PDB file of N, CA, C and O in Angstrom:
ATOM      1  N   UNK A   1      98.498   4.874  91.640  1.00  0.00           N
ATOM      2  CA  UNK A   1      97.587   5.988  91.793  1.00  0.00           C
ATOM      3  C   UNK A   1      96.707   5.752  93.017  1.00  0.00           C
ATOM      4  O   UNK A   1      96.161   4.661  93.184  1.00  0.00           O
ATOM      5  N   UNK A   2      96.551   6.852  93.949  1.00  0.00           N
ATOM      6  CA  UNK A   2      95.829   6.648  95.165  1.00  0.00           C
ATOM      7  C   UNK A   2      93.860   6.910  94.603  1.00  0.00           C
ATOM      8  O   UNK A   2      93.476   8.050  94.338  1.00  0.00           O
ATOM      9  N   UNK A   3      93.335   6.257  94.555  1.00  0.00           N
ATOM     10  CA  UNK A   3      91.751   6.058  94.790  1.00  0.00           C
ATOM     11  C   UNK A   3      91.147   7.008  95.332  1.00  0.00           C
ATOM     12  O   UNK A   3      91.458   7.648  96.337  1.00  0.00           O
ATOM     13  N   UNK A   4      90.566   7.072  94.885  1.00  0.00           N
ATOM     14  CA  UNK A   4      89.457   8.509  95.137  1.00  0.00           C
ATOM     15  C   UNK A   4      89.415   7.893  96.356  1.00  0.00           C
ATOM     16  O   UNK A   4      89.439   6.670  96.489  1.00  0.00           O
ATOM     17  N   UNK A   5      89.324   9.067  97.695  1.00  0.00           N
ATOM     18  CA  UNK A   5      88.748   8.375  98.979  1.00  0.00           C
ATOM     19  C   UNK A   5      87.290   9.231  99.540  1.00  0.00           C
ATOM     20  O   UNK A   5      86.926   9.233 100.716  1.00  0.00           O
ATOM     21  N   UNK A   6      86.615   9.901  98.468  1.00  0.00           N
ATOM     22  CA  UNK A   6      85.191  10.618  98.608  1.00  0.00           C
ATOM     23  C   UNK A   6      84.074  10.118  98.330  1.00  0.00           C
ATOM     24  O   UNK A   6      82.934  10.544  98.515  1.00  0.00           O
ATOM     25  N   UNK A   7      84.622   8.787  97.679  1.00  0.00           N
ATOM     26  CA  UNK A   7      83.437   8.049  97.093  1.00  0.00           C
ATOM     27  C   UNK A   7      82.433   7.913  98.215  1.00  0.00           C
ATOM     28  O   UNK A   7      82.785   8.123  99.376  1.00  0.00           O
ATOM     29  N   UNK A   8      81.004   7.515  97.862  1.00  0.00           N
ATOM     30  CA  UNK A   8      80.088   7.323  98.659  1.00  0.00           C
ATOM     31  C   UNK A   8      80.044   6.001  99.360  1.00  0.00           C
ATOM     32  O   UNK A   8      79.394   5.820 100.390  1.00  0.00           O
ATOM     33  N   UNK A   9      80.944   4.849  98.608  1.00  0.00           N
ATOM     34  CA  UNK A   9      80.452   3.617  99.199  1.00  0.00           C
ATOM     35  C   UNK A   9      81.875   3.756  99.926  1.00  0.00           C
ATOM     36  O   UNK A   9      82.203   2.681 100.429  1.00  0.00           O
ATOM     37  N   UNK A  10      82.745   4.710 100.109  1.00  0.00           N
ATOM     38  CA  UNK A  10      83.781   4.596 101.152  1.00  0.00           C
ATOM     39  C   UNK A  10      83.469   5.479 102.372  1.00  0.00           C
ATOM     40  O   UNK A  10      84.216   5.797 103.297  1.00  0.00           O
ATOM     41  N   UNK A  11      82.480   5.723 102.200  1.00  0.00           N
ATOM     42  CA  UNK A  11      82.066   6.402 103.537  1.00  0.00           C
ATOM     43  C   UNK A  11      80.922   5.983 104.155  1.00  0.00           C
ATOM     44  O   UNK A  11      80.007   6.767 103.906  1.00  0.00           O
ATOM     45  N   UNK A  12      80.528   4.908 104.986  1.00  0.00           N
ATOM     46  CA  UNK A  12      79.677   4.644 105.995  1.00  0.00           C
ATOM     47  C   UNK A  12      79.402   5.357 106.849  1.00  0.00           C
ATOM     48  O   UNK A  12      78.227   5.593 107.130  1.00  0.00           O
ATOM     49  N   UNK A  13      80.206   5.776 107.351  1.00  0.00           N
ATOM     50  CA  UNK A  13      80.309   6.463 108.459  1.00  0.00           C
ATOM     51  C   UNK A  13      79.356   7.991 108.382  1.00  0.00           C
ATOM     52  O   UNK A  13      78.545   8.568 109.107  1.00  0.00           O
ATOM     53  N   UNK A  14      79.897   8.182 107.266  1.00  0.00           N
ATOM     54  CA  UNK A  14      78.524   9.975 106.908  1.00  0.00           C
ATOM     55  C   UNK A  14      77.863   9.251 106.297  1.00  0.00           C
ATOM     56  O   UNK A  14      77.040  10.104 105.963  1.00  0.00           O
ATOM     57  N   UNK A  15      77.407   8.122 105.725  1.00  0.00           N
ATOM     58  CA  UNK A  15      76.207   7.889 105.631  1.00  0.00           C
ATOM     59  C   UNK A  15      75.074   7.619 107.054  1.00  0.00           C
ATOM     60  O   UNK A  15      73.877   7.843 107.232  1.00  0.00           O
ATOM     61  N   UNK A  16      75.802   7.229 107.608  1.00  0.00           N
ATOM     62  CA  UNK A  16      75.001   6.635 108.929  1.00  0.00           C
ATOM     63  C   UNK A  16      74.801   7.792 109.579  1.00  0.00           C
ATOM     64  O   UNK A  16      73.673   7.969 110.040  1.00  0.00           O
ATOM     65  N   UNK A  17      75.943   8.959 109.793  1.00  0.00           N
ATOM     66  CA  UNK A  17      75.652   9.945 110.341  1.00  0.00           C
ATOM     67  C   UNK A  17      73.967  10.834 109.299  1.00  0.00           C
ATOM     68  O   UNK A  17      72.956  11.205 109.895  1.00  0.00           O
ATOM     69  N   UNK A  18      74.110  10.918 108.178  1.00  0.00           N
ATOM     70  CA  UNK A  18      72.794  11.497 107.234  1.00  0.00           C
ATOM     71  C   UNK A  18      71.471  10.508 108.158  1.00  0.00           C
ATOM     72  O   UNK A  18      70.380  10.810 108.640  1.00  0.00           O
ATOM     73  N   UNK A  19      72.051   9.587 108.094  1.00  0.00           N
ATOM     74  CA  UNK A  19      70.442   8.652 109.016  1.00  0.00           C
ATOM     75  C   UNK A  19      70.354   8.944 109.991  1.00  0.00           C
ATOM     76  O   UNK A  19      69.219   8.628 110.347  1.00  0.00           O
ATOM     77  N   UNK A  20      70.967   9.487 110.915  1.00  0.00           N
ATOM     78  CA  UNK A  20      70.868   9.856 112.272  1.00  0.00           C
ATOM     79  C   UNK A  20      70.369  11.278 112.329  1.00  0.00           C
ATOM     80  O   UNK A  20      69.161  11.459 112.480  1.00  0.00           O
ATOM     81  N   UNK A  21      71.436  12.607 112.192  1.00  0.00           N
ATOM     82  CA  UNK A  21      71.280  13.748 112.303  1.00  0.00           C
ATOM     83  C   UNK A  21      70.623  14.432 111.330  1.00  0.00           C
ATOM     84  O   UNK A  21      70.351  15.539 111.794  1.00  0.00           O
ATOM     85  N   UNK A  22      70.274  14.342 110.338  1.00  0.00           N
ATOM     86  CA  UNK A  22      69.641  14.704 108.637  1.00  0.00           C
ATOM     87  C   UNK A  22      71.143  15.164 107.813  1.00  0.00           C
ATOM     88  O   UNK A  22      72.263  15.188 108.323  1.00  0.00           O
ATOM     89  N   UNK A  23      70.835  15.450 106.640  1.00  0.00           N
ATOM     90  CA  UNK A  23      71.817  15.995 105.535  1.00  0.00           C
ATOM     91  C   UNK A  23      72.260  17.589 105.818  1.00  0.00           C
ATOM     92  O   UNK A  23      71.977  18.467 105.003  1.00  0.00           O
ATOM     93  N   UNK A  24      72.995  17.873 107.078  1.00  0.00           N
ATOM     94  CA  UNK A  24      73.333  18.983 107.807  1.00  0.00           C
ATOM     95  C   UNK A  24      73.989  19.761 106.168  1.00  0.00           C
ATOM     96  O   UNK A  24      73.489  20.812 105.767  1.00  0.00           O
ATOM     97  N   UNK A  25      74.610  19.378 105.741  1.00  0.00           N
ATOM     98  CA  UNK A  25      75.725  20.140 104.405  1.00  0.00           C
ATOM     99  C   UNK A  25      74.017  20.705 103.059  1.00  0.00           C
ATOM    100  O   UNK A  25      73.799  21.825 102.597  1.00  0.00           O
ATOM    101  N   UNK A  26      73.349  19.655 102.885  1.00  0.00           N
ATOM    102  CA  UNK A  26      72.301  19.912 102.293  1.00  0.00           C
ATOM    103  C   UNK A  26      71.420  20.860 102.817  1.00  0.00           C
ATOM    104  O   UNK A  26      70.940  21.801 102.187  1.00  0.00           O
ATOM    105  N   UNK A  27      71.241  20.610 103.883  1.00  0.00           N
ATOM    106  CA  UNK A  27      70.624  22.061 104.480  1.00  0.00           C
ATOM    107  C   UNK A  27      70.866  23.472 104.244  1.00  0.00           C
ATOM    108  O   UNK A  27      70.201  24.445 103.887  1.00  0.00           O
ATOM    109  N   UNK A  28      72.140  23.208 104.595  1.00  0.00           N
ATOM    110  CA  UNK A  28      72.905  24.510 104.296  1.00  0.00           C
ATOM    111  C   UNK A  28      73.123  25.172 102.944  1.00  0.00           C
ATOM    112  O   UNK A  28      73.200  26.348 102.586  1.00  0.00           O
ATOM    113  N   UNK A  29      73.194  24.007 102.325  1.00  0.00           N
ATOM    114  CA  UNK A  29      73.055  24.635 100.478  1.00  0.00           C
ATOM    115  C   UNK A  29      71.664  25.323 100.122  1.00  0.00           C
ATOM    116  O   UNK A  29      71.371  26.372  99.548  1.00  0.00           O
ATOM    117  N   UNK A  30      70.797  24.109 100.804  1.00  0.00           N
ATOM    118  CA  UNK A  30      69.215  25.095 100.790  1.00  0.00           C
ATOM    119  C   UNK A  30      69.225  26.713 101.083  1.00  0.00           C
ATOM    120  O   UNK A  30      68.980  27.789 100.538  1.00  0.00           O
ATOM    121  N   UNK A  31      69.657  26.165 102.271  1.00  0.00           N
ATOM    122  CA  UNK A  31      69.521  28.029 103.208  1.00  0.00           C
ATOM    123  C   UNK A  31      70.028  29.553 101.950  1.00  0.00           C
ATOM    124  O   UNK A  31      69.407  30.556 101.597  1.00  0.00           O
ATOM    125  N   UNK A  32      71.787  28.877 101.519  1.00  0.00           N
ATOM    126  CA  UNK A  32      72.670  29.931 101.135  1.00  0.00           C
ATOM    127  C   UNK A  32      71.564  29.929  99.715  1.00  0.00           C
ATOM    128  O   UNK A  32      71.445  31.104  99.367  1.00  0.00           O
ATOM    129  N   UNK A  33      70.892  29.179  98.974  1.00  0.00           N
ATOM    130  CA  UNK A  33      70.333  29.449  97.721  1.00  0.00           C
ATOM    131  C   UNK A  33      69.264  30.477  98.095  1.00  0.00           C
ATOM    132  O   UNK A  33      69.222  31.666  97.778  1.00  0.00           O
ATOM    133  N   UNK A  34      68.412  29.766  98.837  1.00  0.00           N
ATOM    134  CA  UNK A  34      67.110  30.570  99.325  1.00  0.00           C
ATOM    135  C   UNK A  34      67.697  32.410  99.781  1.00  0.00           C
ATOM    136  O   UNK A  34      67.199  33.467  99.395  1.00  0.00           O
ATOM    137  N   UNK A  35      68.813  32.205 100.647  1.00  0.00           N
ATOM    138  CA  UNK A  35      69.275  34.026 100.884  1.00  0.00           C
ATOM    139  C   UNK A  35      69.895  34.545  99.961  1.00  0.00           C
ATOM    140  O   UNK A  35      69.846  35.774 100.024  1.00  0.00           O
ATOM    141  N   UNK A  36      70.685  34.003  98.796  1.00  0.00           N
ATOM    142  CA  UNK A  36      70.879  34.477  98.009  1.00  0.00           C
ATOM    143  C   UNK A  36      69.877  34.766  96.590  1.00  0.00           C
ATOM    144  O   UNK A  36      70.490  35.284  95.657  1.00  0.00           O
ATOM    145  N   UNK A  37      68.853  34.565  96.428  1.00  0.00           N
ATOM    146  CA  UNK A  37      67.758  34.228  95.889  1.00  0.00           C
ATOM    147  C   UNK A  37      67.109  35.610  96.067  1.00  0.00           C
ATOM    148  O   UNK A  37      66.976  36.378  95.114  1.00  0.00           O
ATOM    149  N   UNK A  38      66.584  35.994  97.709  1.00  0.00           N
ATOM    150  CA  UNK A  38      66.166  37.098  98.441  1.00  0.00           C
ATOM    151  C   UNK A  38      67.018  38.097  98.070  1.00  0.00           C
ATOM    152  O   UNK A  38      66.447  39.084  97.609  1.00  0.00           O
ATOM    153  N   UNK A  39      68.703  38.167  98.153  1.00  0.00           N
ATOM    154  CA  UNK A  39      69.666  39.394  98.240  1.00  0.00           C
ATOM    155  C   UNK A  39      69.518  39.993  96.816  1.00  0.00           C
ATOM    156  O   UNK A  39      69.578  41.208  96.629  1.00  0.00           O
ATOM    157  N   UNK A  40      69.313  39.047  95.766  1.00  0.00           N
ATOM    158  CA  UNK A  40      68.866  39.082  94.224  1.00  0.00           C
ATOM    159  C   UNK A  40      67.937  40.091  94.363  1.00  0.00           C
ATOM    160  O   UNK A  40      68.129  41.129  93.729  1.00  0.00           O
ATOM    161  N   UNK A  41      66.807  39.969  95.187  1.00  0.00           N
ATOM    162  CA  UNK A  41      65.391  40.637  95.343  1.00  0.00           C
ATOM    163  C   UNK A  41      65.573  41.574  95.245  1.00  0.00           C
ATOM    164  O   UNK A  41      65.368  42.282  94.259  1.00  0.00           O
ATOM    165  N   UNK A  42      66.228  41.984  96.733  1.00  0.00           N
ATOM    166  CA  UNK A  42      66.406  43.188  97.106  1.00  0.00           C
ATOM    167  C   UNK A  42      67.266  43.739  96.854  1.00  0.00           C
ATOM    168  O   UNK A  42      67.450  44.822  97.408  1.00  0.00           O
ATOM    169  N   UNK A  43      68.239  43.219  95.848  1.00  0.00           N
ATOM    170  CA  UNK A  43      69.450  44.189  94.842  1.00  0.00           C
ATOM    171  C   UNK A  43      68.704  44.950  93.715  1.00  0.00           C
ATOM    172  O   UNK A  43      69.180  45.780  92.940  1.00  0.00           O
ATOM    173  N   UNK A  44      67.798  44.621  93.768  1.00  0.00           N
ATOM    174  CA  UNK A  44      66.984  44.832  92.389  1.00  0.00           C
ATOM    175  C   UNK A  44      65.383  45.443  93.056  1.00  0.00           C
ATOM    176  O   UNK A  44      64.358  45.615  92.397  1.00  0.00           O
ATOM    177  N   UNK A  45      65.532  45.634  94.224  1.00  0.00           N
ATOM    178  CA  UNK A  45      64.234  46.638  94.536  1.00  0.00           C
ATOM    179  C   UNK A  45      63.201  45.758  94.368  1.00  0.00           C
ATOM    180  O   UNK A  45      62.134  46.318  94.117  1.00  0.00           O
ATOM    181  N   UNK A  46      63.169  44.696  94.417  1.00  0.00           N
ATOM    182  CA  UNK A  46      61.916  44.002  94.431  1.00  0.00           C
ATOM    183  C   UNK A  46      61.280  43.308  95.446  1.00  0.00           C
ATOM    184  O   UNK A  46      60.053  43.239  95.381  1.00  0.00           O
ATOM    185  N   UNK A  47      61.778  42.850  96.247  1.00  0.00           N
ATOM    186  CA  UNK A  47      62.398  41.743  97.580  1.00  0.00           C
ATOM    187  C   UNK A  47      61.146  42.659  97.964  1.00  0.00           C
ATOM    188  O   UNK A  47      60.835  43.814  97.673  1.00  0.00           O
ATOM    189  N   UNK A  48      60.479  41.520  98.846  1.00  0.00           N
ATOM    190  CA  UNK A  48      59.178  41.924 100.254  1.00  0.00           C
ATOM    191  C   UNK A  48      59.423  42.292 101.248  1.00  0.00           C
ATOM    192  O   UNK A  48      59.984  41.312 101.740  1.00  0.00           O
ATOM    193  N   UNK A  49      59.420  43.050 101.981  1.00  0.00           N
ATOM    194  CA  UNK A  49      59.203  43.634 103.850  1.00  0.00           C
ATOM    195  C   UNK A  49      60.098  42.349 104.293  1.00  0.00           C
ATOM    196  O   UNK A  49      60.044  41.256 103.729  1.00  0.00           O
ATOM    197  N   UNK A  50      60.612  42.546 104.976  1.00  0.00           N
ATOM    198  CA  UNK A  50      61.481  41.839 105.969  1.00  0.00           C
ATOM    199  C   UNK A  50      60.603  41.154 107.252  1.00  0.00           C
ATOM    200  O   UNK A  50      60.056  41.912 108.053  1.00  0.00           O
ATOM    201  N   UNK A  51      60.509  39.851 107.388  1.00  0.00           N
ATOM    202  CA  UNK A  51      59.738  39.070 108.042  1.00  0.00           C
ATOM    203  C   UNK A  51      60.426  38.836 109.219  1.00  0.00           C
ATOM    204  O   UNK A  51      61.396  38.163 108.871  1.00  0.00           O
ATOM    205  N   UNK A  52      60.487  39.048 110.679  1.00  0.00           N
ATOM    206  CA  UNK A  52      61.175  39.180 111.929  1.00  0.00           C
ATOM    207  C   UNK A  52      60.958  37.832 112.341  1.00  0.00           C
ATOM    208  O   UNK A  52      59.759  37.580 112.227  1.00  0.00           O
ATOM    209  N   UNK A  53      61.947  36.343 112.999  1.00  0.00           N
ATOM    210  CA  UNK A  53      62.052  35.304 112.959  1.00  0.00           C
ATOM    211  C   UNK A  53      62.144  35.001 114.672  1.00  0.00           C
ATOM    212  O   UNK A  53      62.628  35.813 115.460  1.00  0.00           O
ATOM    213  N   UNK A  54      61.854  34.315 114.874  1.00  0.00           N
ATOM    214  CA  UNK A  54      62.171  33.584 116.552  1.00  0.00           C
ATOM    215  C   UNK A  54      61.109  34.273 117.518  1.00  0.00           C
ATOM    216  O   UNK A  54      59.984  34.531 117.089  1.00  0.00           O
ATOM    217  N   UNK A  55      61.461  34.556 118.775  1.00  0.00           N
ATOM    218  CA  UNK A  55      60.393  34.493 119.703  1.00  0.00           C
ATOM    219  C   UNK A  55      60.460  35.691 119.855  1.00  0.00           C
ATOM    220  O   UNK A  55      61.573  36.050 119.471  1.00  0.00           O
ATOM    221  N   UNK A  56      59.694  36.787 120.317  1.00  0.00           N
ATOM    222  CA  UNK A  56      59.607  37.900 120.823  1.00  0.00           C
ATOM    223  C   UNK A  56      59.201  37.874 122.351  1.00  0.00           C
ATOM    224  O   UNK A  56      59.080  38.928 122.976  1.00  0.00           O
TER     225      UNK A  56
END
């Protein structure tokens, strides 16, 4: 039987990368919860004014 090869202690390599660049995949789970969270809102008429992001 071939061994799990996802384990955490078989990967150095994305660990070292998480110490370097941050938890890029974790981020992203944040983000999709948080907009899907909002789309909930505003499926349901509740959701706040739309907040405009970056530089003008």
């Amino acid at each position: 039987m071939k061994p799990d090869s996802t384990r955490t202690e078989e990967l150095p390599i994305y660990e070292s990368l998480i110490r370097e660049r941050g938890d890029v995949v974790e981020e992203a789970r944040v983000v999709a919860e948080e907009t899907q969270h909002q789309m909930s809102l505003a499926l349901s008429g509740v959701a706040p004014a739309p907040q405009e992001t970056g530089a003008s």
